[in-house]
Short mmCIF file of C-alpha atoms in Angstrom, two decimals:
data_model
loop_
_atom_site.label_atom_id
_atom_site.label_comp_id
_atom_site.label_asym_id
_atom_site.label_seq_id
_atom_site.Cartn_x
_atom_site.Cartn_y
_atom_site.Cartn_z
CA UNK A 1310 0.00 0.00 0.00
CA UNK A 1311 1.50 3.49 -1.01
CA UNK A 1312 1.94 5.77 1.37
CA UNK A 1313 -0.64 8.27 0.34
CA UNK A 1314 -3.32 5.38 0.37
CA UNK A 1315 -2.04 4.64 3.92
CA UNK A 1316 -2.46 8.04 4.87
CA UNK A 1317 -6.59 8.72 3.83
CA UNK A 1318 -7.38 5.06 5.03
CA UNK A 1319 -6.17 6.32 8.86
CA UNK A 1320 -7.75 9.91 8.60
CA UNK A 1321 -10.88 7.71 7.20
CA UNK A 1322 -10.41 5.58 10.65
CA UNK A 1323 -9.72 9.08 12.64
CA UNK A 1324 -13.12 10.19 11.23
CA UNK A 1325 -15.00 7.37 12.57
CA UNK A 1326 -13.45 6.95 15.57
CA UNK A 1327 -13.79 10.65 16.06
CA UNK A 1328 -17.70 9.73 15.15
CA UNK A 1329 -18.03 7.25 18.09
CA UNK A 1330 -16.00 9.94 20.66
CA UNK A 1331 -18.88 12.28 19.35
CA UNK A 1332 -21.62 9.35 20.71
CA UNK A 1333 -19.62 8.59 23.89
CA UNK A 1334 -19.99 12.55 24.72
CA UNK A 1335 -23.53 12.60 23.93
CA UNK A 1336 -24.26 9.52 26.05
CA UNK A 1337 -22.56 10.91 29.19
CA UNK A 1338 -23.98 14.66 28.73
CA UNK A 1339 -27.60 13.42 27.59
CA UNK A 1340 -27.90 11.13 30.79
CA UNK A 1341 -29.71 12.09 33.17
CA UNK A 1342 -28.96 15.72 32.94
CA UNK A 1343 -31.19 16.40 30.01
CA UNK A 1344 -33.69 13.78 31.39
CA UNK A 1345 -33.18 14.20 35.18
CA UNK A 1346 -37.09 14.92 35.50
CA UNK A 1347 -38.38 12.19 33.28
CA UNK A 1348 -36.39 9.44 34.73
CA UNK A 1349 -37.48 10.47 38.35
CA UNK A 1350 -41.29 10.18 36.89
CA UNK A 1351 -40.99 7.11 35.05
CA UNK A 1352 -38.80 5.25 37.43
CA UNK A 1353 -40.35 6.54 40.66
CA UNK A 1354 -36.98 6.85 42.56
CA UNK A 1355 -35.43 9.71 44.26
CA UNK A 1356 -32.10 12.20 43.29
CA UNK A 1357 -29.39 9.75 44.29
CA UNK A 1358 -30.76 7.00 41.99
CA UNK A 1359 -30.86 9.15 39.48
CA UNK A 1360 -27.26 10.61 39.65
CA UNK A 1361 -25.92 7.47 39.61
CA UNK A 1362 -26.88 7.01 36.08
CA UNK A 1363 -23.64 9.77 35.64
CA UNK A 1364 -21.91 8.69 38.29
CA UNK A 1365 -21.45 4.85 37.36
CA UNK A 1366 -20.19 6.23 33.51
CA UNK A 1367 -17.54 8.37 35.13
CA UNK A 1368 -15.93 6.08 37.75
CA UNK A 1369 -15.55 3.18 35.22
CA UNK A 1370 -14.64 5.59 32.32
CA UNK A 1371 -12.05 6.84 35.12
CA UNK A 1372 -10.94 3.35 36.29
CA UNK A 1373 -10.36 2.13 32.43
CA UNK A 1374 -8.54 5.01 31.39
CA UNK A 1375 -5.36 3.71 34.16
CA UNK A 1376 -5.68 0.90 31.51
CA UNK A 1377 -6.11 2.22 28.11
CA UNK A 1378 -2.77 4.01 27.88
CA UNK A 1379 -1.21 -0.02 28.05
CA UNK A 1380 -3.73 -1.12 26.07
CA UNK A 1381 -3.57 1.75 22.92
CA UNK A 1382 0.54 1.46 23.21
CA UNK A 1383 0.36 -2.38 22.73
CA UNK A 1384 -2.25 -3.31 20.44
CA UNK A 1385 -2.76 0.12 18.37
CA UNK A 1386 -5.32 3.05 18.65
CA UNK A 1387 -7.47 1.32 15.52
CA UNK A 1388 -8.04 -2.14 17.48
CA UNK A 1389 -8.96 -0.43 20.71
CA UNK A 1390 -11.18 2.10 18.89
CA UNK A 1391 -13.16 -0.64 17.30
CA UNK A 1392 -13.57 -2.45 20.56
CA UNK A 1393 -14.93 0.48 21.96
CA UNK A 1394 -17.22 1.51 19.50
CA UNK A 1395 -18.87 -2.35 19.53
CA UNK A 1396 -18.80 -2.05 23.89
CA UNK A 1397 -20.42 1.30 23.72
CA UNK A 1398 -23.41 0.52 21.15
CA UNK A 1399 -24.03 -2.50 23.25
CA UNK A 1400 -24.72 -0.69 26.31
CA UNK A 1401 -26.27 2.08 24.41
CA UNK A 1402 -28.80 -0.78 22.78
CA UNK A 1403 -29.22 -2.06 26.23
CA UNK A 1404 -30.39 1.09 28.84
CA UNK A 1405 -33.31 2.63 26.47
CA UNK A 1406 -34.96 -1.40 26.30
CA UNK A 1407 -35.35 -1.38 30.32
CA UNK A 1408 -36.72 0.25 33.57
CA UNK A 1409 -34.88 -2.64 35.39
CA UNK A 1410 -32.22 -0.69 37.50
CA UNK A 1411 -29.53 -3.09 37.63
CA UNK A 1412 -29.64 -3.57 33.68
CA UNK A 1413 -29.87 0.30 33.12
CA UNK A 1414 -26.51 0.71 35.50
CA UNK A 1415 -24.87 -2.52 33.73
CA UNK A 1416 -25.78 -0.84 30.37
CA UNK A 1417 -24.27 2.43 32.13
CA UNK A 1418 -21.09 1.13 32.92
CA UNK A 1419 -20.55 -0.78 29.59
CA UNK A 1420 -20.93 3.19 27.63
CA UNK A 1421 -18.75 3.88 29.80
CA UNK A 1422 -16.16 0.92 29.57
CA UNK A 1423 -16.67 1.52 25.64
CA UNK A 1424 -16.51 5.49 25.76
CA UNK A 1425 -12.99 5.38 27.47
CA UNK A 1426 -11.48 3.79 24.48
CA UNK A 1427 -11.39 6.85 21.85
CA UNK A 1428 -9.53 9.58 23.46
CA UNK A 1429 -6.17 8.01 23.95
CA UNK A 1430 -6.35 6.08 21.10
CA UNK A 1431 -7.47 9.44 18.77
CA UNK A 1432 -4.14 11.03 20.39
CA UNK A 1433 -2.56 8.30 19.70
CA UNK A 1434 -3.17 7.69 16.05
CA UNK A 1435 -3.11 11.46 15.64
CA UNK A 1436 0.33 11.71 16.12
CA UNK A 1437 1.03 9.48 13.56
CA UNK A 1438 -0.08 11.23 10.56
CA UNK A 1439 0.11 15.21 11.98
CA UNK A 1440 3.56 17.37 12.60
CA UNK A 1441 4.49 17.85 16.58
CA UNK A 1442 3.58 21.96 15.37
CA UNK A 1443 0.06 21.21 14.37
CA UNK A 1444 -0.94 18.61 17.43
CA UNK A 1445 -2.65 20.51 19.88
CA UNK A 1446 -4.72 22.27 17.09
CA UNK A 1447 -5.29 18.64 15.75
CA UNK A 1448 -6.33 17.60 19.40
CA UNK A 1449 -8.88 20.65 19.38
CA UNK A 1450 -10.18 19.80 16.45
CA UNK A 1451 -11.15 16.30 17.20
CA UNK A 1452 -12.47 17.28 20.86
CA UNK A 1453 -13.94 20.21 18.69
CA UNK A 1454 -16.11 17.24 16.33
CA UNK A 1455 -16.22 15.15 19.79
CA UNK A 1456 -17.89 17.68 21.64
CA UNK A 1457 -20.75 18.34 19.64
CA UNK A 1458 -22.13 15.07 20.90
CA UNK A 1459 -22.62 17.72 23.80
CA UNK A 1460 -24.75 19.77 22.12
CA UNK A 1461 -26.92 17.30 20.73
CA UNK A 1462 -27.94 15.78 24.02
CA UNK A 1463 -29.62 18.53 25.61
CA UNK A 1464 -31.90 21.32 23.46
CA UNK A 1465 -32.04 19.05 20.31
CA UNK A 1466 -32.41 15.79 22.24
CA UNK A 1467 -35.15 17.89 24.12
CA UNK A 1468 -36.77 19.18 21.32
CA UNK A 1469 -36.49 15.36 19.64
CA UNK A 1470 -38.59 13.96 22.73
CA UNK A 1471 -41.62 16.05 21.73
CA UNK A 1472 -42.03 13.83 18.48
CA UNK A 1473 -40.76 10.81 20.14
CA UNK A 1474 -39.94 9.06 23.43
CA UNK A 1475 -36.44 9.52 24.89
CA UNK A 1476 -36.52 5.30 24.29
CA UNK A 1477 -36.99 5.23 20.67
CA UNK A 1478 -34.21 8.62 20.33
CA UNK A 1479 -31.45 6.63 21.74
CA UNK A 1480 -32.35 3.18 20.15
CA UNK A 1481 -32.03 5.34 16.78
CA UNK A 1482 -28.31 6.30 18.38
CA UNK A 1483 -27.47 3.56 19.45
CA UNK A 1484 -28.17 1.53 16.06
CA UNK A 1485 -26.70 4.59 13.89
CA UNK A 1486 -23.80 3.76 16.28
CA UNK A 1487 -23.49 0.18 15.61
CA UNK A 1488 -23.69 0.87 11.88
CA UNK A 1489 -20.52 3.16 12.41
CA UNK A 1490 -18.78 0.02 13.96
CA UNK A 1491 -19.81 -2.08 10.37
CA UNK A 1492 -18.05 0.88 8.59
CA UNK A 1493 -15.04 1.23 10.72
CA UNK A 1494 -14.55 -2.86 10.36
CA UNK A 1495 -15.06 -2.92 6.61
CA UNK A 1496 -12.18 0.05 6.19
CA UNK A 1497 -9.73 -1.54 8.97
CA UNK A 1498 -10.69 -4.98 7.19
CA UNK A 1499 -8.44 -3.58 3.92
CA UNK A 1500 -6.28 -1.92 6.12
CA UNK A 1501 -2.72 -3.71 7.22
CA UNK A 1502 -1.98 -3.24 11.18
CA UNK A 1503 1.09 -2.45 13.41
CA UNK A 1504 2.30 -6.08 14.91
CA UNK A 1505 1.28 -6.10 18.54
CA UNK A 1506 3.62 -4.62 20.77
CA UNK A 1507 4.00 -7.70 23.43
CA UNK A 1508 6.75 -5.49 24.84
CA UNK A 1509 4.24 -3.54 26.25
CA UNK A 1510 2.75 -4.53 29.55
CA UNK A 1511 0.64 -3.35 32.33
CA UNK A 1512 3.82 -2.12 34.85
CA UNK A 1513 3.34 0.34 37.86
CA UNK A 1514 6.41 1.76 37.11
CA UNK A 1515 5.32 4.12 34.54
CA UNK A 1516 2.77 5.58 37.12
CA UNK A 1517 5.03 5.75 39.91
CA UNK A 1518 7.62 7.82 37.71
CA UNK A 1519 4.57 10.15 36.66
CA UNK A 1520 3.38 10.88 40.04
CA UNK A 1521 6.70 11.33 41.56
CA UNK A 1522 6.74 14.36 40.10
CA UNK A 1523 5.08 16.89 41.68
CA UNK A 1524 4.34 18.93 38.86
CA UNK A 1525 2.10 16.21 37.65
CA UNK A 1526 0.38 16.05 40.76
CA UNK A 1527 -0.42 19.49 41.04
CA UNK A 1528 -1.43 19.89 37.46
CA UNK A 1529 -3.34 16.61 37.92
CA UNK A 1530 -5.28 18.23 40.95
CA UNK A 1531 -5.48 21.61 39.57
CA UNK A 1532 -7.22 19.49 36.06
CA UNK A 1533 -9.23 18.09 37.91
CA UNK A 1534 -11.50 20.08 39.79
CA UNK A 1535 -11.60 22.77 37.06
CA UNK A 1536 -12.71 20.24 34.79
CA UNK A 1537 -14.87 17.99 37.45
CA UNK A 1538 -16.89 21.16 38.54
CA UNK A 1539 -17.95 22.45 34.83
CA UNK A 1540 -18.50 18.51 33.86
CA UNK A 1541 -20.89 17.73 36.92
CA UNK A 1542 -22.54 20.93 36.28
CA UNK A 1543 -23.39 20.06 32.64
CA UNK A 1544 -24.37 16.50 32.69
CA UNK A 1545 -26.19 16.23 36.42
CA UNK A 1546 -27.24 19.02 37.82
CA UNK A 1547 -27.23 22.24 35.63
CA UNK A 1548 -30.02 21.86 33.36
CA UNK A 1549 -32.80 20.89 36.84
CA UNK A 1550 -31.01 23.87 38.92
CA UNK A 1551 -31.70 26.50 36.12
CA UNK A 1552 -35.30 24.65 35.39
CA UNK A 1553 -35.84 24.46 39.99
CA UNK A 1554 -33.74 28.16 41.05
CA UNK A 1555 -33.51 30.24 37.90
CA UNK A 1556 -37.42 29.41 37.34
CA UNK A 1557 -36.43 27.95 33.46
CA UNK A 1558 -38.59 26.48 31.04
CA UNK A 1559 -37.52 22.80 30.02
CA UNK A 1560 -36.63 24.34 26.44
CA UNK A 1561 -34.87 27.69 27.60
CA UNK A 1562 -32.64 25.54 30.37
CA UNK A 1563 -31.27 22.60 27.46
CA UNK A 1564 -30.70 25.51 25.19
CA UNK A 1565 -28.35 27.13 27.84
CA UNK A 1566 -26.77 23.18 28.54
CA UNK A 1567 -26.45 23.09 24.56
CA UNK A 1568 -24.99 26.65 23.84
CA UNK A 1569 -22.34 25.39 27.00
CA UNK A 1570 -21.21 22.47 25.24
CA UNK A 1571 -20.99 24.99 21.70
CA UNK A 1572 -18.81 26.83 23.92
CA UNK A 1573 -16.38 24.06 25.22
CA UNK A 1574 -16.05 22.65 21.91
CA UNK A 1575 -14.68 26.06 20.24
CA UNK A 1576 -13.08 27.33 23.15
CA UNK A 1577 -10.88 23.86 22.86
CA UNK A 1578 -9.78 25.81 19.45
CA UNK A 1579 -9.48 29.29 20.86
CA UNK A 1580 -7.60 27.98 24.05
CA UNK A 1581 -4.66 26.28 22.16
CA UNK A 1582 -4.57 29.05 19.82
CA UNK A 1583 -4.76 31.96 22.52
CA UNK A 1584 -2.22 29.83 24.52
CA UNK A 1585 0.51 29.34 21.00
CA UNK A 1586 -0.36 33.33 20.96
CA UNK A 1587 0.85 34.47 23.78
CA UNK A 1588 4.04 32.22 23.32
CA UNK A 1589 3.04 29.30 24.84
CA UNK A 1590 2.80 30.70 28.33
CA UNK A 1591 0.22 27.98 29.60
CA UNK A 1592 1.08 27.80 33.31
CA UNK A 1593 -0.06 31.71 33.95
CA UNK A 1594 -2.96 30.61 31.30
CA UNK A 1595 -3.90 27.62 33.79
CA UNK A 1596 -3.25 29.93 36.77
CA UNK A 1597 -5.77 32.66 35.65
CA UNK A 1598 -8.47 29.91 34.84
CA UNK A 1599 -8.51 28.93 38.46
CA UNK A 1600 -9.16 32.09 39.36
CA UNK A 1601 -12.34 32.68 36.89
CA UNK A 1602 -13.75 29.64 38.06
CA UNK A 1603 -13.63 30.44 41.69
CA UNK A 1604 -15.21 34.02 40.59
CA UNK A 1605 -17.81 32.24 38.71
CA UNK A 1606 -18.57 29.81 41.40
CA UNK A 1607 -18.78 32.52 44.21
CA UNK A 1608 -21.06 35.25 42.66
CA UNK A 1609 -23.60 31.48 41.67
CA UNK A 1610 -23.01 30.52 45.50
CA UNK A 1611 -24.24 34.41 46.66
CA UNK A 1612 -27.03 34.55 44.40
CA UNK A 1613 -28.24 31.02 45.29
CA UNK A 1614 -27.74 32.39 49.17
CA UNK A 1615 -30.10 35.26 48.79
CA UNK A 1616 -32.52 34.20 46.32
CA UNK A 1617 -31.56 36.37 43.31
CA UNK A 1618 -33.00 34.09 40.95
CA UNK A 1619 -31.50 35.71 37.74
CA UNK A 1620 -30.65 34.22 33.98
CA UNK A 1621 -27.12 35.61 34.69
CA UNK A 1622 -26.35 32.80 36.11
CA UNK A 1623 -26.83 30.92 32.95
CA UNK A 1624 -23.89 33.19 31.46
CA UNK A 1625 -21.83 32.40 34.43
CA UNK A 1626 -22.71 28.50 33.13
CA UNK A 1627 -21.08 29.39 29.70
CA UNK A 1628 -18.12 31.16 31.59
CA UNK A 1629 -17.02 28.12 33.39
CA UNK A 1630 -17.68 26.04 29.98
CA UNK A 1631 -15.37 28.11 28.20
CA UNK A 1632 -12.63 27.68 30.98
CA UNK A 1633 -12.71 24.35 31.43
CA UNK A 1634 -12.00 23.57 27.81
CA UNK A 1635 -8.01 22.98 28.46
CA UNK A 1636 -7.23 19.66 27.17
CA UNK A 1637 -5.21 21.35 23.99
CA UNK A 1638 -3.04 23.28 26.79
CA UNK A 1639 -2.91 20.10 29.14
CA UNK A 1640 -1.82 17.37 27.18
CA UNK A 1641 1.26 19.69 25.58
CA UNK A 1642 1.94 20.38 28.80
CA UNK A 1643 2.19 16.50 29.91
CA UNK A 1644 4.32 15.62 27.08
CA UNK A 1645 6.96 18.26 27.32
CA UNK A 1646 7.23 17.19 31.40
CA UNK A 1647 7.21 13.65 31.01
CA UNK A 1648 10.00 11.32 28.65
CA UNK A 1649 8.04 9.97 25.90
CA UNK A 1650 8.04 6.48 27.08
CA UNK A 1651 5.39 8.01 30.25
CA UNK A 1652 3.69 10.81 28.36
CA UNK A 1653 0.97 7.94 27.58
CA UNK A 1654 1.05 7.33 31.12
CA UNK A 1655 0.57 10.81 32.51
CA UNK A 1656 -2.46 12.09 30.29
CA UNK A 1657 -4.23 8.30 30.85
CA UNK A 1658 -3.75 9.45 34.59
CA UNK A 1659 -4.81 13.39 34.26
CA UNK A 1660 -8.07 11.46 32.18
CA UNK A 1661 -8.20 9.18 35.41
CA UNK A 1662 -7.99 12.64 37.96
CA UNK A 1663 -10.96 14.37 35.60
CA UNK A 1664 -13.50 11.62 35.39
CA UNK A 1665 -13.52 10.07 38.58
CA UNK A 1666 -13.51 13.75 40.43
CA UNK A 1667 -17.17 14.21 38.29
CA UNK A 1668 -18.56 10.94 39.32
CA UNK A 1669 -17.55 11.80 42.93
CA UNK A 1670 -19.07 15.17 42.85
CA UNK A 1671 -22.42 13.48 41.05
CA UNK A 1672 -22.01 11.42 43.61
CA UNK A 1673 -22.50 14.04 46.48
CA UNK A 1674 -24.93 16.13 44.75
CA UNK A 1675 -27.35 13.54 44.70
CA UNK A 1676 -27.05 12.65 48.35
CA UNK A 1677 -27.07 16.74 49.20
CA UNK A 1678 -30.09 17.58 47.12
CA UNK A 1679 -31.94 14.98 49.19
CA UNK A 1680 -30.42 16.59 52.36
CA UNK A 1681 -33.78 19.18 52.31
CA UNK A 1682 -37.18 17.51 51.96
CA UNK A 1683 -37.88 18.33 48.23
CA UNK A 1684 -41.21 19.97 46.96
CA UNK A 1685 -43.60 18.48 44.76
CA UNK A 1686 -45.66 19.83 41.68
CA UNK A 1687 -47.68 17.83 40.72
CA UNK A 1688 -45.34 14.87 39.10
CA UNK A 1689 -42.11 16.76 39.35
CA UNK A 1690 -39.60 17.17 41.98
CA UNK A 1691 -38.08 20.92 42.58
CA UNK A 1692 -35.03 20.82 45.14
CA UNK A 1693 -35.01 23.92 47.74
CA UNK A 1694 -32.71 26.56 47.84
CA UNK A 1695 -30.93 25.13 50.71
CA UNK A 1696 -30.58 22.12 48.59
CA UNK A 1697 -28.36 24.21 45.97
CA UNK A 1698 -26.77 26.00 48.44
CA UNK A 1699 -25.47 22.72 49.61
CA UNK A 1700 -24.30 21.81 45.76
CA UNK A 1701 -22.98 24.89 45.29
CA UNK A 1702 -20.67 25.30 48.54
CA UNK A 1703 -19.15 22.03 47.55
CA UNK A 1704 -18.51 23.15 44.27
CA UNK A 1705 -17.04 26.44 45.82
CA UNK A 1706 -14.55 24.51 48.44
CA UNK A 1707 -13.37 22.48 45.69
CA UNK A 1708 -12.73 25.65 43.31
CA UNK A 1709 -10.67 26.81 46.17
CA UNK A 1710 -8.64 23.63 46.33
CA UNK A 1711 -8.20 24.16 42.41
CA UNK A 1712 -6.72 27.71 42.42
CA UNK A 1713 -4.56 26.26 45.34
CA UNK A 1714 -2.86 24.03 43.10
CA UNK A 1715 -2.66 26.16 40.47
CA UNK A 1716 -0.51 28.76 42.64
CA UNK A 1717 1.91 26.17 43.02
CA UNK A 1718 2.32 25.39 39.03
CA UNK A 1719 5.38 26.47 37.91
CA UNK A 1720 6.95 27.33 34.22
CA UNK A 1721 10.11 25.28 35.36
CA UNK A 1722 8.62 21.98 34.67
#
């Protein structure tokens, strides 16, 4: 095979592996933030139940992602992306047929088993076909075509329930999904394959070099929480706090949880290219983003505190979207600290950091909105001020940890 050949059959591959990172997004952002209230009706269960739907995706997304780096170094970015993509439209298949609990959490943590497989390997197989001065605007891009998966799962996803039921919207997904796994399989069928790197094996040594360095664990920490407190905010709890405080209609709230994930997915883009701008000076970038979001999270926290319900808030939402969008200044950043042989390592790790700190935030917010006896109207639930006040702190304390670690960054890697 010539090498041009060689070259469109892996950007074809990038494409549809970029396709399924675009599903993976929408299954985690769609579920149950967009449909917090309707799975509370239908199921009959209370807030913790229902964040665990999030939760469960992002502690075994976090857990695989310690595993993926070994996995995408040793058998290829292609092999893992197709095992992902036939993982995730298995689950995906699976939650929509059920109101069994234990099925719709199995089918939960298999999206999430399958969605963990795309990132690393996209980085991965990036680098093979685009110059080290183009990667972090390649990176942006494909978080840029991932991340519309965002905006799909909350205003159009909303507006798609009022012609059919939020069942029949993702078995659609979920089999347009499974067709993209045909496709990818017929292209990688013509397609010839690294070997299989049996040199690579699951060793602790790689992690205990990356975390010996304290620059990784304060970046990791400072990642994090920045990330962990926009990503709960967008895929648990945002859309029913503007809907329950800010007094939003179903539409008007998954507009604002749509026009958040439009923001994260260019600001990924204007980020890296702010960042290459201003000569690469991404520590004082990362510094000054801890600082927004603890503004951002403060002025929510005081309004929530006395009652200034106000759709400024949902601009403040869009404000911490925009800053959380990093990953094109982060991963740089972890392979000019870390030898090549751990770089793999490291951003696994940060990927690790960001997902389990969401499902351990979704976590809590469940159990804290239930801390207040809830109200009820008619079938739906509406959480208390207190309630959000409780959210909200937490989210506060942990911004303050963030800008903590941020302070102690330092351009001397």
């Amino acid at each position: 095979m010539d090498k041009k050949k060689s070259i469109l059959i892996n950007l074809a591959l990038i494409f549809i592996g970029t396709l399924f990172y675009f599903f993976a997004n929408f299954q985690r952002i769609a579920i149950p933030g967009a449909i917090f209230d309707v799975l509370e009706q239908e199921l009959h269960v209370t807030a913790p139940f229902i964040t665990a739907f999030g939760a469960i995706y992002m502690y075994v997304y976090a857990f695989t992602q310690l595993i993926n780096g070994v996995l995408v170094d040793r058998y290829g970015g292609f092999r893992i992306m197709l095992t992902g993509g036939i993982i995730l439209s298995l689950g995906a298949i699976m939650f929509p047929m059920t109101s069994c609990l234990f099925i719709m959490y199995l089918s939960r943590g298999l999206i999430g088993i399958g969605s963990s497989m795309f990132y690393l390997s996209l980085i991965k197989e990036l680098r093979e076909v685009v110059p080290e001065k183009n990667f972090g605007i390649a990176i942006s891009v494909m978080l840029f075509i991932g991340y519309t998966g965002g905006i799909f799962a909350n205003a159009p996803f909303v507006y798609a329930m009022s012609f059919a039921s939020w069942r029949e919207i993702l078995i659609v997904l979920a089999s347009i999904s499974a067709i993209a796994v045909l496709t990818f399989l017929v292209i990688l069928s013509g397609y010839k394959l690294p070997s299989i790197n049996k040199q690579v094996k699951m060793r602790t040594l790689p992690f205990k070099l990356v975390l010996h360095k304290r620059h990784n664990r304060n970046l990791f920490s400072f990642a994090c929480c920045n990330f962990a407190i926009f990503y709960a905010i967008q895929t648990i709890i945002g859309k029913k706090f503007l809907e329950d405080f800010c007094l939003m209609s179903v539409t008007k709230s998954s507009i604002i949880l749509s026009s958040m994930a439009v923001i994260a997915a260019v600001f990924n883009i204007i980020n890296a290219y702010t960042c290459k701008l201003t000569h690469n000076h991404r520590v004082r970038f990362l510094k000054f983003a801890s600082v927004i979001t603890f503004c951002s999270l403060l002025l929510i926290f005081t309004a929530i505190a006395f009652d200034y319900r106000t759709n400024l808030i949902a601009s403040i939402f869009c404000v911490l979207a925009a800053n959380a969008s990093l990953s094109a200044i982060l991963v740089p950043v972890l392979h000019l600290t870390n030898r090549k042989m751990i770089s793999g390592t490291a951003v696994s790790i940060m990927n690790f950091c960001f997902f389990m700190m969401v499902g351990i935030l979704g976590t809590l917010t469940g159990f804290l909105l239930n801390i207040f006896e809830p109200v009820k109207n008619g079938n739906l639930t509406i959480y208390s001020n207190n309630s959000y006040l409780l959210v909200f702190g937490m989210f506060l304390a942990v911004s303050v940890f963030e800008m903590y670690k941020a302070m102690k960054l330092s351009n001397k890697y």
